[in-house]
XYZ file of C-alpha atoms in Angstrom:
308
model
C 18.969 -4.280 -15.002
C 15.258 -4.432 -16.144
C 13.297 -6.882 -13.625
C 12.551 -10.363 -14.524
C 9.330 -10.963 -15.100
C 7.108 -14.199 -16.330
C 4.825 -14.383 -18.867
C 1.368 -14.717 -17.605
C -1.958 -17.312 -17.886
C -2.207 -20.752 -17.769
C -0.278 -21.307 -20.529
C 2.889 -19.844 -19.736
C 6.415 -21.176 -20.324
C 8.517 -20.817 -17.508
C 11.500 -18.579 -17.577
C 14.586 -19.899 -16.728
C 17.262 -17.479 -15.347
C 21.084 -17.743 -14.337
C 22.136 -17.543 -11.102
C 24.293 -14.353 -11.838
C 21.253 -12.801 -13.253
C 19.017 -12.890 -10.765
C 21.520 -12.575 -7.914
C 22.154 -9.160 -9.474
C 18.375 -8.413 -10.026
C 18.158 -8.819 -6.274
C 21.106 -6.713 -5.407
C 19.184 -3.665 -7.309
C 16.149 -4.317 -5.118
C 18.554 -4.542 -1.824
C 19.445 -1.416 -2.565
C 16.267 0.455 -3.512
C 14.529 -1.032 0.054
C 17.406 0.314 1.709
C 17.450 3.538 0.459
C 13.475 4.368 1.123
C 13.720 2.664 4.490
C 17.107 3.080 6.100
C 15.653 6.365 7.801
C 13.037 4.529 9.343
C 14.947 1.640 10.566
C 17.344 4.390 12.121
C 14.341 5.601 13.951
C 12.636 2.408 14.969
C 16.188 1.387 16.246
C 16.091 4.641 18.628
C 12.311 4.216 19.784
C 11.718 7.477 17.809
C 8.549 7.508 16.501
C 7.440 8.747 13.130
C 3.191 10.553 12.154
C 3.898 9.755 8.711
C 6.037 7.037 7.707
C 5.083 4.357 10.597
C 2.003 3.972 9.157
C 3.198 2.167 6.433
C 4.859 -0.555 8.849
C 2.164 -0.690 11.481
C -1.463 0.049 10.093
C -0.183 -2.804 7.039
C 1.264 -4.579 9.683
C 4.381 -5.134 6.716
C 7.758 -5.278 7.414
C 10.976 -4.002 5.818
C 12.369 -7.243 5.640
C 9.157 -8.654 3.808
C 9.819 -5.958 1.221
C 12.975 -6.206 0.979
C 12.829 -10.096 0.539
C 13.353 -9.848 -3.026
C 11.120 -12.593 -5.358
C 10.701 -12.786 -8.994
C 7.384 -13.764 -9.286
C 5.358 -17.013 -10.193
C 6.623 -19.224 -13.686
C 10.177 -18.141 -13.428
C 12.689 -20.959 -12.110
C 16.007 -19.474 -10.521
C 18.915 -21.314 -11.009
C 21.067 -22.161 -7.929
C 23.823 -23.681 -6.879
C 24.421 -27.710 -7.347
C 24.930 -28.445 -3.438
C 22.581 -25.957 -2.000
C 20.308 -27.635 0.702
C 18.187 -24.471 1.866
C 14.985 -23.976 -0.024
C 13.511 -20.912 0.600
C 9.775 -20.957 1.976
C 7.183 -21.348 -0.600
C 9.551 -22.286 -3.047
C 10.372 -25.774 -4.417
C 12.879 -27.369 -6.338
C 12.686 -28.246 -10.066
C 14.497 -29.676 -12.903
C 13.791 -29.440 -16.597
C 12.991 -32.543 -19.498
C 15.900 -30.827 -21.321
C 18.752 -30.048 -18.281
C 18.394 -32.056 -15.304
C 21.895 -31.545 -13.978
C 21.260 -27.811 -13.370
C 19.342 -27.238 -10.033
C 17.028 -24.476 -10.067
C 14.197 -23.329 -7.456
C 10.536 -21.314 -7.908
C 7.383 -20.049 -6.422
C 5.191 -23.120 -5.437
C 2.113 -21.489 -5.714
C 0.240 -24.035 -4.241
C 1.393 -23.515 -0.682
C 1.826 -19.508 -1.114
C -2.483 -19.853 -2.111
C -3.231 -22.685 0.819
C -1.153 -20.053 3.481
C -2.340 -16.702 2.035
C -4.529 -17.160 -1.013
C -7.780 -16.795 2.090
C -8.266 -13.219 1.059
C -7.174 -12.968 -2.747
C -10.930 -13.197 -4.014
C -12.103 -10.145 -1.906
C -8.815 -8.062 -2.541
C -9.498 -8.760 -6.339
C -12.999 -7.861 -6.475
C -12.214 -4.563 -4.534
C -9.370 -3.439 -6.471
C -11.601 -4.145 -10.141
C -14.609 -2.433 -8.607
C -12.325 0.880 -7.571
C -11.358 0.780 -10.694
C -14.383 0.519 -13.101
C -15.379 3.482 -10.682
C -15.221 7.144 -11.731
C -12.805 8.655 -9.529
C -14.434 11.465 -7.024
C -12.092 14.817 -6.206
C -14.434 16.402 -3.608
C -12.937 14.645 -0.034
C -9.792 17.206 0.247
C -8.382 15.164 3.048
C -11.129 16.008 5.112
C -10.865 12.449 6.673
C -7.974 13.347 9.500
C -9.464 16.314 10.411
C -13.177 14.384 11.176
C -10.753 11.807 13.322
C -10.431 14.817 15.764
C -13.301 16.367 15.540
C -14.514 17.769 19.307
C -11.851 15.914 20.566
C -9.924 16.786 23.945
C -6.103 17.536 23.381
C -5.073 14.310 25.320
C -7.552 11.845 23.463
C -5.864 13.078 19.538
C -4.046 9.687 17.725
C -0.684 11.393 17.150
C -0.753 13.476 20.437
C 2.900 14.138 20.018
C 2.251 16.335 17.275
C 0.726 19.634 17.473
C -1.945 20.710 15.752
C -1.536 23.528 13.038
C -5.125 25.207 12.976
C -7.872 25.955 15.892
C -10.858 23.905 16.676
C -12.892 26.324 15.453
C -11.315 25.952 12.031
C -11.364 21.964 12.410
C -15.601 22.387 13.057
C -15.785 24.534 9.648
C -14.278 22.393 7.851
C -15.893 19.520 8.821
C -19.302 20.850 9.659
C -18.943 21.956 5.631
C -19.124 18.110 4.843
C -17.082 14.958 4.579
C -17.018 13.040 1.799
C -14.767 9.866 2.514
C -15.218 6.641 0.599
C -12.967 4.840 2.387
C -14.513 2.817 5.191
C -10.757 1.860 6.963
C -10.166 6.180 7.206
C -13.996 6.346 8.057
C -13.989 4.191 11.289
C -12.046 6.564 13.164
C -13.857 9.009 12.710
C -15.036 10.826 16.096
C -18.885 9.899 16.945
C -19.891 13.383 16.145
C -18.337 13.376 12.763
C -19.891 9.816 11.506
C -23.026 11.737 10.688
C -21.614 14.776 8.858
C -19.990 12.004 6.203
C -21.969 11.592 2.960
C -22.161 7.952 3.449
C -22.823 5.900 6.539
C -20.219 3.234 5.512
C -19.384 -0.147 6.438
C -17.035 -3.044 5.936
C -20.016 -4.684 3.772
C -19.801 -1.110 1.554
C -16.323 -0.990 0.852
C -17.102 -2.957 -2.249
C -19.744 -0.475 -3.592
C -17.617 2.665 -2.051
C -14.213 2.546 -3.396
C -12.751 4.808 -5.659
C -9.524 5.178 -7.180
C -9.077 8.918 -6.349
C -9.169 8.060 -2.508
C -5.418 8.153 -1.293
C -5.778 5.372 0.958
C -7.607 3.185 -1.048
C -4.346 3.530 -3.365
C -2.716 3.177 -0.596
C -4.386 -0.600 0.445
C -2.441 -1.518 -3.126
C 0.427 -2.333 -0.815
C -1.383 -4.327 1.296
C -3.220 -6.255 -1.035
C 0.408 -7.078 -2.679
C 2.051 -7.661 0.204
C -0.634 -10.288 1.243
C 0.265 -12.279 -2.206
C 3.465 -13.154 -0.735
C 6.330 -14.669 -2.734
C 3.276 -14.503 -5.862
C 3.759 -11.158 -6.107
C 6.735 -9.945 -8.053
C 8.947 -7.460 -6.089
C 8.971 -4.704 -8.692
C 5.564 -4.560 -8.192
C 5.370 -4.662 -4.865
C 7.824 -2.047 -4.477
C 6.261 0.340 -6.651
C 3.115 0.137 -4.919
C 5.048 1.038 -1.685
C 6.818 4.083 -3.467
C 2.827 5.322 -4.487
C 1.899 4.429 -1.107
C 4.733 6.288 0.322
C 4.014 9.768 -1.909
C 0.190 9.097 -0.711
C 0.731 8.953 2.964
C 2.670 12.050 2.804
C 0.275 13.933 0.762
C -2.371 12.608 3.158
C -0.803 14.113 6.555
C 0.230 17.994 4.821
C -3.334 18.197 4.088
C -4.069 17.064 7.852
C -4.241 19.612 10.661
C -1.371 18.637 12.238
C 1.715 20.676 12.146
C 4.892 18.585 10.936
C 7.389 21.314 10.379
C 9.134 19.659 12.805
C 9.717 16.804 10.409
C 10.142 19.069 7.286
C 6.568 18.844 6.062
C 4.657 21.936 4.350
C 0.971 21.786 5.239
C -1.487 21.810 2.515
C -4.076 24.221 3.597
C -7.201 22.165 2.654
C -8.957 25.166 4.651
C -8.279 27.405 1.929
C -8.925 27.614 -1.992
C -5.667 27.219 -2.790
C -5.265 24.226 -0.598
C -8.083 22.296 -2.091
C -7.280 23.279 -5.555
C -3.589 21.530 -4.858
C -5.341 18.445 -3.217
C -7.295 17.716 -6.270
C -4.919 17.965 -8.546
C -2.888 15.294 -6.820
C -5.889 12.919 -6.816
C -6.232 13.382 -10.327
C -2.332 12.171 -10.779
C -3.083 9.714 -8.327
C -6.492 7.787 -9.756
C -4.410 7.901 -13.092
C -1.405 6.180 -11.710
C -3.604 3.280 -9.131
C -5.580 2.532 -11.422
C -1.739 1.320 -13.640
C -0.579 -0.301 -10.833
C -4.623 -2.139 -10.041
C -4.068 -3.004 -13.773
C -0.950 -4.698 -13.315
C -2.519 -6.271 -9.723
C -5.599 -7.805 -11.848
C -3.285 -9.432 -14.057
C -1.620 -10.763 -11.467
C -4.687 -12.500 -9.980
C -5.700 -13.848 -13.352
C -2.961 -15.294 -13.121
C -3.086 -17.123 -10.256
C -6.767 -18.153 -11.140
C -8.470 -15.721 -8.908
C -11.179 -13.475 -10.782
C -13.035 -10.633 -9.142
C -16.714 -11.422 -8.282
């Protein structure tokens, strides 16, 4: 079933769909959660931690029952049944000049904006300023290898992975330059790498900084959806999970960690052939943000927020 969706602006009619409908859209979503994430709640269950995937649920600080929490968006009205009592949070019931006798519930966007809406104007203006931006394909990843640069084996984030290359190979390759953008990847950098970046960034320059090649500024997409709450339709939050998902494993091959152990080919940023396979992803990847930023601006217009 294709997902519901509402027109958008402030002159939108509101959508009206049956209870069977929607019950059935959200059965499809059910399903799609549970099928990306039923590995990691497996894990999480067993205390088994996971490099790659955890990030996801701990650096976004999201949940999979937030995602999975299925919502149609703002201006459509679910019907629901005559004697139900429970509203859902930041919904509210409402009726209709033409059916009154049919009960139906929707997004009360007034208290998702008063509870959430705090950051909206920031996370707008960065997402239309990474995109008006040409993207840049010169980083190669070199990001996780500057976060343990000169760094003792004990003092590396994910110590319970090994690392694939020598520290002699980690110093070439980041002694030969960093070029991050991204000042969330760039503040863990070790203190002897900060220098070696092109840019000396800051939380004040991630609005002049960002560009839609970087993977994990395409990655913050999920963030910045998931912060819109029940205003955010799930089929687009979902999708910007999925790209967040194929970005965060992208991101850790070309690291120098070694995750054979979790089925992971390295990408060998280190060699020609490497880099050559890292750009070429970012150049899928700036093309396919930049849809779903698109789709996120809309969204905010929307809701009357507009990028500064």
């Amino acid at each position: 079933m294709a997902p519901i969706t509402a027109e958008t602006g402030a002159h939108a009619s509101r959508q009206r769909v049956a209870l069977e409908d929607w019950r059935a859209c959200e059965a499809e979503h059910h399903a799609a959660v549970d099928e990306l994430t039923a590995a990691h709640l497996r894990r999480s269950h067993e205390g088994i931690k996971h490099p790659i995937i955890d990030f996801l649920f701990t650096y976004y600080r999201s949940s999979v029952g937030a995602l999975r929490t299925w919502h149609p968006g703002i201006g459509v009205q679910l019907e629901i049944e005559d004697d139900r009592r429970d509203i859902p949070r930041f919904y509210r019931r409402v009726g209709t000049a033409e059916d009154q006798s049919t009960s139906a519930i929707e997004v009360d966007v007034d208290a998702v904006a008063e509870s959430k809406g705090k950051r909206w104007q920031r996370a707008a203006t960065i997402v239309s300023r990474t995109a008006s931006r040409p993207p840049r394909f010169g980083c190669f990843g070199r990001h996780e290898w500057a976060m343990v640069y000169r760094l003792r084996p004990h003092e590396i984030r994910h110590e319970q992975v090994p690392l694939r290359v020598s520290e002699g190979t980690i110093a070439e390759q980041v002694e030969a330059g960093v070029h991050c953008t991204h000042f969330d990847a760039f503040r863990f950098f070790t203190a002897p790498a900060e220098p070696l970046n092109e840019f000396a960034l800051s939380r004040d320059s991630q609005l002049e900084r960002e560009q839609p090649a970087c993977l994990h500024a395409g990655m913050d997409l999920y963030r910045w959806a998931s912060e819109l709450g029940p205003a955010c339709p799930s089929d687009l939050l979902l999708d910007t999970f999925r790209s967040s998902l194929r970005a965060r494993v992208v991101d850790m091959q070309a690291s120098p960690y070694d995750l054979s152990e979790y089925g992971y080919e390295p990408i060998k940023i280190e060699t020609p052939q490497g880099r050559a396979h890292y750009a070429a992803f970012q150049r899928r990847w700036a093309e396919e943000t930049n849809e779903l930023r698109e789709r996120l601006l809309e969204l905010y217009a929307s809701l009357g927020v507009l990028p500064e």
